[in-house]
Amino acid sequence: MSSSVAGPEDAAMESSQPPVLVLDNVSKRFHLQSGPLELKTALLHPGQIFLRRRHERSGFYAVRDVSFEVQKGEFFSIIGANGSGKSTLLRLMAGLSRPTSGSIVSTGRISTLLELGSGFHPQVTGRDNAIVNGLIVGMTRDQIEALLPSIVAFAGLQEFIDQPMRTYSSGMYVRLGFAIAAHMDPEILLVDEVLAVGDKHFQEKCYAHIASLQERGVTVVMVSHDLAAVERFSTRAALMERGRIIEIGHPPDIVYTHVNRLAETSPEIKAAIDEAIVADPSILERTLERSPRAREAHERRLAEKREGRTDAAPADEEPAEE
């Protein structure tokens, strides 16, 4: 299977306006700290000291040579297995961490909803946390006070907004966090997997609000394992593996590639997919309908099976008598 970082889909997204987010060969390396080396091991195997130091110097690349552009008003999703570097990349885009090399250029106010509880003080009330978050992104207190009723109503926390956040459940954290991020008049909204914590009704409410933001020209970049949501809402999607962007393109095609690559590396995942399709054949039908790549692969497999039966037919015949 061929992989590429750019394709026809990218050309379709080109605009006369400059992109609002540009990543150019971005890499992030973390230093690895080894545990203490026992004296006995150091004396009997002195070469271990050199190997450990070389390993620490090499470090670990969570993100490596990532380049892409996001246009204004796009819903750009990043998917991949755990540990592929998605959340690290999102933190780099948010400015919470600096890349080891490369550059990230953004145009417009960025609002973020990253890991659960980030930006909140547990001993402070939800109201005061909302005010502090607004001040951090550059809003005035009057602007924040004017937005508070909408924030509280969206989060559904009218009874709890003046309680310390240490009394909040994880779902209440997410509801308040998204409400704050979405109402801070963002031009670029960065969303991590935390929406998965909320209930289905609130998730639908969030996605509906994101759609209204898009209509106003807000750009959304989302990291998610919710592949159905990625297909449903994204205009483009990117697949990450081991810190690198494998491919960018049409969301259903990218989701299909991701699932297919997972199935190739894990018999358990392949068996689970097969069982799900047997239990609900409409899953395959919907996948083939949405993804041209999946449809082409399915037709190719059917053709190979037909050719295989044709080739095997003569072998089943009785040999001719001389």
mmCIF file of N, CA, C and O in Angstrom, residues 145-219:
data_model
loop_
_atom_site.group_PDB
_atom_site.id
_atom_site.type_symbol
_atom_site.label_atom_id
_atom_site.label_comp_id
_atom_site.label_asym_id
_atom_site.label_seq_id
_atom_site.Cartn_x
_atom_site.Cartn_y
_atom_site.Cartn_z
ATOM 1 N N GLU A 145 -17.350 38.193 31.423
ATOM 2 C CA GLU A 145 -18.594 38.253 32.196
ATOM 3 C C GLU A 145 -19.810 38.189 31.268
ATOM 4 O O GLU A 145 -20.833 37.579 31.603
ATOM 5 N N ALA A 146 -19.694 38.799 30.104
ATOM 6 C CA ALA A 146 -20.804 38.776 29.158
ATOM 7 C C ALA A 146 -21.027 37.377 28.579
ATOM 8 O O ALA A 146 -22.161 37.005 28.247
ATOM 9 N N LEU A 147 -19.948 36.590 28.468
ATOM 10 C CA LEU A 147 -20.047 35.246 27.906
ATOM 11 C C LEU A 147 -20.436 34.190 28.936
ATOM 12 O O LEU A 147 -20.899 33.106 28.557
ATOM 13 N N LEU A 148 -20.253 34.488 30.214
ATOM 14 C CA LEU A 148 -20.462 33.476 31.256
ATOM 15 C C LEU A 148 -21.847 32.830 31.223
ATOM 16 O O LEU A 148 -21.946 31.595 31.360
ATOM 17 N N PRO A 149 -22.947 33.584 31.080
ATOM 18 C CA PRO A 149 -24.256 32.918 31.036
ATOM 19 C C PRO A 149 -24.351 31.870 29.924
ATOM 20 O O PRO A 149 -24.912 30.794 30.135
ATOM 21 N N SER A 150 -23.798 32.175 28.753
ATOM 22 C CA SER A 150 -23.825 31.214 27.648
ATOM 23 C C SER A 150 -22.962 30.004 27.955
ATOM 24 O O SER A 150 -23.333 28.860 27.636
ATOM 25 N N ILE A 151 -21.795 30.229 28.565
ATOM 26 C CA ILE A 151 -20.894 29.136 28.923
ATOM 27 C C ILE A 151 -21.561 28.198 29.918
ATOM 28 O O ILE A 151 -21.558 26.970 29.759
ATOM 29 N N VAL A 152 -22.152 28.775 30.953
ATOM 30 C CA VAL A 152 -22.774 27.970 32.003
ATOM 31 C C VAL A 152 -23.973 27.203 31.458
ATOM 32 O O VAL A 152 -24.168 26.018 31.754
ATOM 33 N N ALA A 153 -24.767 27.856 30.617
ATOM 34 C CA ALA A 153 -25.942 27.195 30.054
ATOM 35 C C ALA A 153 -25.537 26.053 29.131
ATOM 36 O O ALA A 153 -26.150 24.973 29.149
ATOM 37 N N PHE A 154 -24.493 26.271 28.324
ATOM 38 C CA PHE A 154 -24.044 25.220 27.414
ATOM 39 C C PHE A 154 -23.539 24.013 28.194
ATOM 40 O O PHE A 154 -23.818 22.861 27.833
ATOM 41 N N ALA A 155 -22.798 24.267 29.268
ATOM 42 C CA ALA A 155 -22.248 23.182 30.077
ATOM 43 C C ALA A 155 -23.311 22.528 30.953
ATOM 44 O O ALA A 155 -23.098 21.413 31.452
ATOM 45 N N GLY A 156 -24.431 23.201 31.173
ATOM 46 C CA GLY A 156 -25.475 22.656 32.028
ATOM 47 C C GLY A 156 -25.069 22.573 33.488
ATOM 48 O O GLY A 156 -25.462 21.644 34.202
ATOM 49 N N LEU A 157 -24.308 23.549 33.938
ATOM 50 C CA LEU A 157 -23.769 23.518 35.306
ATOM 51 C C LEU A 157 -24.291 24.679 36.148
ATOM 52 O O LEU A 157 -23.594 25.174 37.043
ATOM 53 N N GLN A 158 -25.529 25.089 35.899
ATOM 54 C CA GLN A 158 -26.082 26.233 36.620
ATOM 55 C C GLN A 158 -26.039 26.029 38.137
ATOM 56 O O GLN A 158 -25.771 26.975 38.892
ATOM 57 N N GLU A 159 -26.266 24.812 38.583
ATOM 58 C CA GLU A 159 -26.316 24.550 40.024
ATOM 59 C C GLU A 159 -24.932 24.394 40.650
ATOM 60 O O GLU A 159 -24.796 24.456 41.864
ATOM 61 N N PHE A 160 -23.915 24.195 39.810
ATOM 62 C CA PHE A 160 -22.599 23.849 40.340
ATOM 63 C C PHE A 160 -21.501 24.840 39.979
ATOM 64 O O PHE A 160 -20.352 24.664 40.382
ATOM 65 N N ILE A 161 -21.829 25.889 39.211
ATOM 66 C CA ILE A 161 -20.785 26.774 38.698
ATOM 67 C C ILE A 161 -20.049 27.501 39.810
ATOM 68 O O ILE A 161 -18.884 27.889 39.639
ATOM 69 N N ASP A 162 -20.666 27.673 40.960
ATOM 70 C CA ASP A 162 -20.006 28.366 42.072
ATOM 71 C C ASP A 162 -19.448 27.403 43.113
ATOM 72 O O ASP A 162 -19.128 27.814 44.234
ATOM 73 N N GLN A 163 -19.309 26.136 42.735
ATOM 74 C CA GLN A 163 -18.685 25.142 43.608
ATOM 75 C C GLN A 163 -17.234 24.915 43.185
ATOM 76 O O GLN A 163 -16.887 25.077 42.014
ATOM 77 N N PRO A 164 -16.357 24.550 44.158
ATOM 78 C CA PRO A 164 -14.962 24.240 43.788
ATOM 79 C C PRO A 164 -14.917 23.095 42.784
ATOM 80 O O PRO A 164 -15.690 22.127 42.878
ATOM 81 N N MET A 165 -13.998 23.153 41.843
ATOM 82 C CA MET A 165 -13.961 22.153 40.792
ATOM 83 C C MET A 165 -13.459 20.798 41.274
ATOM 84 O O MET A 165 -13.597 19.806 40.563
ATOM 85 N N ARG A 166 -12.908 20.737 42.493
ATOM 86 C CA ARG A 166 -12.550 19.430 43.032
ATOM 87 C C ARG A 166 -13.790 18.581 43.293
ATOM 88 O O ARG A 166 -13.691 17.355 43.448
ATOM 89 N N THR A 167 -14.964 19.207 43.330
ATOM 90 C CA THR A 167 -16.212 18.463 43.530
ATOM 91 C C THR A 167 -16.842 18.022 42.219
ATOM 92 O O THR A 167 -17.865 17.337 42.226
ATOM 93 N N TYR A 168 -16.226 18.386 41.084
ATOM 94 C CA TYR A 168 -16.789 18.061 39.771
ATOM 95 C C TYR A 168 -16.418 16.635 39.361
ATOM 96 O O TYR A 168 -15.328 16.143 39.678
ATOM 97 N N SER A 169 -17.306 16.000 38.638
ATOM 98 C CA SER A 169 -16.992 14.716 38.014
ATOM 99 C C SER A 169 -16.184 14.958 36.736
ATOM 100 O O SER A 169 -16.058 16.098 36.270
ATOM 101 N N SER A 170 -15.641 13.867 36.152
ATOM 102 C CA SER A 170 -14.866 14.018 34.920
ATOM 103 C C SER A 170 -15.750 14.567 33.796
ATOM 104 O O SER A 170 -15.306 15.384 32.983
ATOM 105 N N GLY A 171 -17.014 14.147 33.744
ATOM 106 C CA GLY A 171 -17.916 14.665 32.728
ATOM 107 C C GLY A 171 -18.179 16.145 32.880
ATOM 108 O O GLY A 171 -18.274 16.880 31.891
ATOM 109 N N MET A 172 -18.289 16.620 34.128
ATOM 110 C CA MET A 172 -18.506 18.050 34.377
ATOM 111 C C MET A 172 -17.276 18.852 33.981
ATOM 112 O O MET A 172 -17.391 19.971 33.454
ATOM 113 N N TYR A 173 -16.084 18.306 34.226
ATOM 114 C CA TYR A 173 -14.844 18.954 33.776
ATOM 115 C C TYR A 173 -14.878 19.172 32.268
ATOM 116 O O TYR A 173 -14.571 20.265 31.764
ATOM 117 N N VAL A 174 -15.228 18.109 31.540
ATOM 118 C CA VAL A 174 -15.230 18.187 30.080
ATOM 119 C C VAL A 174 -16.272 19.183 29.599
ATOM 120 O O VAL A 174 -16.024 19.987 28.685
ATOM 121 N N ARG A 175 -17.463 19.142 30.185
ATOM 122 C CA ARG A 175 -18.523 20.042 29.750
ATOM 123 C C ARG A 175 -18.132 21.500 29.935
ATOM 124 O O ARG A 175 -18.327 22.330 29.043
ATOM 125 N N LEU A 176 -17.548 21.816 31.089
ATOM 126 C CA LEU A 176 -17.123 23.196 31.321
ATOM 127 C C LEU A 176 -15.940 23.552 30.434
ATOM 128 O O LEU A 176 -15.880 24.658 29.866
ATOM 129 N N GLY A 177 -14.992 22.619 30.294
ATOM 130 C CA GLY A 177 -13.815 22.892 29.465
ATOM 131 C C GLY A 177 -14.181 23.167 28.023
ATOM 132 O O GLY A 177 -13.663 24.112 27.407
ATOM 133 N N PHE A 178 -15.079 22.361 27.453
ATOM 134 C CA PHE A 178 -15.476 22.592 26.062
ATOM 135 C C PHE A 178 -16.265 23.887 25.933
ATOM 136 O O PHE A 178 -16.065 24.639 24.975
ATOM 137 N N ALA A 179 -17.154 24.132 26.887
ATOM 138 C CA ALA A 179 -17.965 25.358 26.818
ATOM 139 C C ALA A 179 -17.074 26.596 26.833
ATOM 140 O O ALA A 179 -17.301 27.553 26.079
ATOM 141 N N ILE A 180 -16.044 26.589 27.675
ATOM 142 C CA ILE A 180 -15.124 27.730 27.740
ATOM 143 C C ILE A 180 -14.365 27.866 26.423
ATOM 144 O O ILE A 180 -14.291 28.951 25.834
ATOM 145 N N ALA A 181 -13.788 26.743 25.952
ATOM 146 C CA ALA A 181 -12.972 26.792 24.732
ATOM 147 C C ALA A 181 -13.792 27.243 23.526
ATOM 148 O O ALA A 181 -13.314 28.012 22.688
ATOM 149 N N ALA A 182 -15.026 26.771 23.438
ATOM 150 C CA ALA A 182 -15.839 27.058 22.263
ATOM 151 C C ALA A 182 -16.442 28.456 22.277
ATOM 152 O O ALA A 182 -16.817 28.974 21.227
ATOM 153 N N HIS A 183 -16.545 29.082 23.453
ATOM 154 C CA HIS A 183 -17.173 30.402 23.539
ATOM 155 C C HIS A 183 -16.157 31.544 23.658
ATOM 156 O O HIS A 183 -16.552 32.698 23.824
ATOM 157 N N MET A 184 -14.878 31.233 23.569
ATOM 158 C CA MET A 184 -13.850 32.265 23.687
ATOM 159 C C MET A 184 -13.552 32.929 22.352
ATOM 160 O O MET A 184 -12.458 33.442 22.141
ATOM 161 N N ASP A 185 -14.505 32.883 21.446
ATOM 162 C CA ASP A 185 -14.356 33.504 20.121
ATOM 163 C C ASP A 185 -13.074 33.036 19.441
ATOM 164 O O ASP A 185 -12.259 33.849 18.989
ATOM 165 N N PRO A 186 -12.877 31.700 19.327
ATOM 166 C CA PRO A 186 -11.635 31.219 18.718
ATOM 167 C C PRO A 186 -11.649 31.371 17.207
ATOM 168 O O PRO A 186 -12.723 31.386 16.577
ATOM 169 N N GLU A 187 -10.471 31.459 16.638
ATOM 170 C CA GLU A 187 -10.318 31.382 15.189
ATOM 171 C C GLU A 187 -9.775 30.007 14.800
ATOM 172 O O GLU A 187 -9.991 29.538 13.694
ATOM 173 N N ILE A 188 -9.059 29.390 15.756
ATOM 174 C CA ILE A 188 -8.584 28.016 15.596
ATOM 175 C C ILE A 188 -8.912 27.277 16.889
ATOM 176 O O ILE A 188 -8.508 27.699 17.974
ATOM 177 N N LEU A 189 -9.650 26.168 16.786
ATOM 178 C CA LEU A 189 -10.023 25.370 17.953
ATOM 179 C C LEU A 189 -9.307 24.029 17.883
ATOM 180 O O LEU A 189 -9.460 23.281 16.910
ATOM 181 N N LEU A 190 -8.508 23.727 18.903
ATOM 182 C CA LEU A 190 -7.767 22.468 18.991
ATOM 183 C C LEU A 190 -8.439 21.584 20.033
ATOM 184 O O LEU A 190 -8.576 21.979 21.195
ATOM 185 N N VAL A 191 -8.866 20.388 19.627
ATOM 186 C CA VAL A 191 -9.630 19.502 20.503
ATOM 187 C C VAL A 191 -8.957 18.140 20.560
ATOM 188 O O VAL A 191 -8.698 17.517 19.526
ATOM 189 N N ASP A 192 -8.683 17.677 21.787
ATOM 190 C CA ASP A 192 -8.108 16.352 21.979
ATOM 191 C C ASP A 192 -9.220 15.351 22.254
ATOM 192 O O ASP A 192 -10.405 15.682 22.231
ATOM 193 N N GLU A 193 -8.837 14.146 22.603
ATOM 194 C CA GLU A 193 -9.772 13.030 22.767
ATOM 195 C C GLU A 193 -10.732 13.198 23.936
ATOM 196 O O GLU A 193 -11.618 12.364 24.137
ATOM 197 N N VAL A 194 -10.608 14.283 24.709
ATOM 198 C CA VAL A 194 -11.390 14.410 25.939
ATOM 199 C C VAL A 194 -12.899 14.389 25.699
ATOM 200 O O VAL A 194 -13.662 14.086 26.608
ATOM 201 N N LEU A 195 -13.374 14.685 24.486
ATOM 202 C CA LEU A 195 -14.813 14.646 24.237
ATOM 203 C C LEU A 195 -15.384 13.252 24.435
ATOM 204 O O LEU A 195 -16.582 13.084 24.657
ATOM 205 N N ALA A 196 -14.525 12.222 24.371
ATOM 206 C CA ALA A 196 -15.004 10.858 24.561
ATOM 207 C C ALA A 196 -15.498 10.625 25.983
ATOM 208 O O ALA A 196 -16.230 9.666 26.240
ATOM 209 N N VAL A 197 -15.107 11.491 26.922
ATOM 210 C CA VAL A 197 -15.526 11.326 28.311
ATOM 211 C C VAL A 197 -16.993 11.696 28.484
ATOM 212 O O VAL A 197 -17.699 11.123 29.309
ATOM 213 N N GLY A 198 -17.476 12.639 27.707
ATOM 214 C CA GLY A 198 -18.855 13.102 27.852
ATOM 215 C C GLY A 198 -19.865 12.073 27.366
ATOM 216 O O GLY A 198 -19.536 11.130 26.642
ATOM 217 N N ASP A 199 -21.144 12.258 27.755
ATOM 218 C CA ASP A 199 -22.187 11.343 27.300
ATOM 219 C C ASP A 199 -22.530 11.645 25.848
ATOM 220 O O ASP A 199 -22.122 12.658 25.269
ATOM 221 N N LYS A 200 -23.318 10.738 25.245
ATOM 222 C CA LYS A 200 -23.626 10.844 23.812
ATOM 223 C C LYS A 200 -24.362 12.142 23.500
ATOM 224 O O LYS A 200 -24.077 12.796 22.482
ATOM 225 N N HIS A 201 -25.302 12.531 24.363
ATOM 226 C CA HIS A 201 -26.063 13.753 24.126
ATOM 227 C C HIS A 201 -25.153 14.977 24.106
ATOM 228 O O HIS A 201 -25.270 15.838 23.222
ATOM 229 N N PHE A 202 -24.213 15.034 25.053
ATOM 230 C CA PHE A 202 -23.313 16.187 25.094
ATOM 231 C C PHE A 202 -22.354 16.172 23.914
ATOM 232 O O PHE A 202 -22.004 17.228 23.379
ATOM 233 N N GLN A 203 -21.906 14.986 23.497
ATOM 234 C CA GLN A 203 -21.038 14.915 22.328
ATOM 235 C C GLN A 203 -21.733 15.489 21.100
ATOM 236 O O GLN A 203 -21.136 16.253 20.338
ATOM 237 N N GLU A 204 -23.005 15.106 20.899
ATOM 238 C CA GLU A 204 -23.746 15.631 19.756
ATOM 239 C C GLU A 204 -23.898 17.150 19.869
ATOM 240 O O GLU A 204 -23.836 17.872 18.874
ATOM 241 N N LYS A 205 -24.095 17.630 21.091
ATOM 242 C CA LYS A 205 -24.216 19.065 21.327
ATOM 243 C C LYS A 205 -22.916 19.777 20.962
ATOM 244 O O LYS A 205 -22.928 20.855 20.353
ATOM 245 N N CYS A 206 -21.789 19.151 21.324
ATOM 246 C CA CYS A 206 -20.476 19.733 21.012
ATOM 247 C C CYS A 206 -20.250 19.798 19.505
ATOM 248 O O CYS A 206 -19.797 20.817 18.968
ATOM 249 N N TYR A 207 -20.536 18.695 18.819
ATOM 250 C CA TYR A 207 -20.304 18.662 17.378
ATOM 251 C C TYR A 207 -21.229 19.644 16.647
ATOM 252 O O TYR A 207 -20.841 20.236 15.638
ATOM 253 N N ALA A 208 -22.450 19.798 17.148
ATOM 254 C CA ALA A 208 -23.356 20.781 16.540
ATOM 255 C C ALA A 208 -22.805 22.192 16.716
ATOM 256 O O ALA A 208 -22.882 23.022 15.802
ATOM 257 N N HIS A 209 -22.226 22.462 17.905
ATOM 258 C CA HIS A 209 -21.643 23.787 18.134
ATOM 259 C C HIS A 209 -20.407 23.988 17.255
ATOM 260 O O HIS A 209 -20.186 25.088 16.734
ATOM 261 N N ILE A 210 -19.610 22.921 17.096
ATOM 262 C CA ILE A 210 -18.437 23.011 16.224
ATOM 263 C C ILE A 210 -18.869 23.325 14.795
ATOM 264 O O ILE A 210 -18.236 24.118 14.088
ATOM 265 N N ALA A 211 -19.979 22.701 14.344
ATOM 266 C CA ALA A 211 -20.486 22.975 12.997
ATOM 267 C C ALA A 211 -20.876 24.440 12.847
ATOM 268 O O ALA A 211 -20.616 25.061 11.810
ATOM 269 N N SER A 212 -21.471 25.013 13.901
ATOM 270 C CA SER A 212 -21.839 26.432 13.838
ATOM 271 C C SER A 212 -20.597 27.311 13.817
ATOM 272 O O SER A 212 -20.576 28.361 13.162
ATOM 273 N N LEU A 213 -19.542 26.885 14.526
ATOM 274 C CA LEU A 213 -18.279 27.629 14.486
ATOM 275 C C LEU A 213 -17.678 27.588 13.089
ATOM 276 O O LEU A 213 -17.149 28.596 12.593
ATOM 277 N N GLN A 214 -17.759 26.421 12.441
ATOM 278 C CA GLN A 214 -17.227 26.305 11.088
ATOM 279 C C GLN A 214 -17.948 27.234 10.123
ATOM 280 O O GLN A 214 -17.327 27.804 9.220
ATOM 281 N N GLU A 215 -19.254 27.347 10.305
ATOM 282 C CA GLU A 215 -20.023 28.245 9.437
ATOM 283 C C GLU A 215 -19.551 29.684 9.570
ATOM 284 O O GLU A 215 -19.687 30.480 8.640
ATOM 285 N N ARG A 216 -18.963 30.013 10.740
ATOM 286 C CA ARG A 216 -18.420 31.359 10.945
ATOM 287 C C ARG A 216 -16.955 31.440 10.534
ATOM 288 O O ARG A 216 -16.315 32.467 10.750
ATOM 289 N N GLY A 217 -16.416 30.360 9.965
ATOM 290 C CA GLY A 217 -15.042 30.380 9.483
ATOM 291 C C GLY A 217 -14.001 29.924 10.480
ATOM 292 O O GLY A 217 -12.800 30.080 10.232
ATOM 293 N N VAL A 218 -14.432 29.327 11.610
ATOM 294 C CA VAL A 218 -13.486 28.832 12.613
ATOM 295 C C VAL A 218 -12.870 27.526 12.120
ATOM 296 O O VAL A 218 -13.561 26.652 11.583
ATOM 297 N N THR A 219 -11.569 27.396 12.297
ATOM 298 C CA THR A 219 -10.842 26.189 11.913
ATOM 299 C C THR A 219 -10.770 25.243 13.102
ATOM 300 O O THR A 219 -10.482 25.667 14.221
#
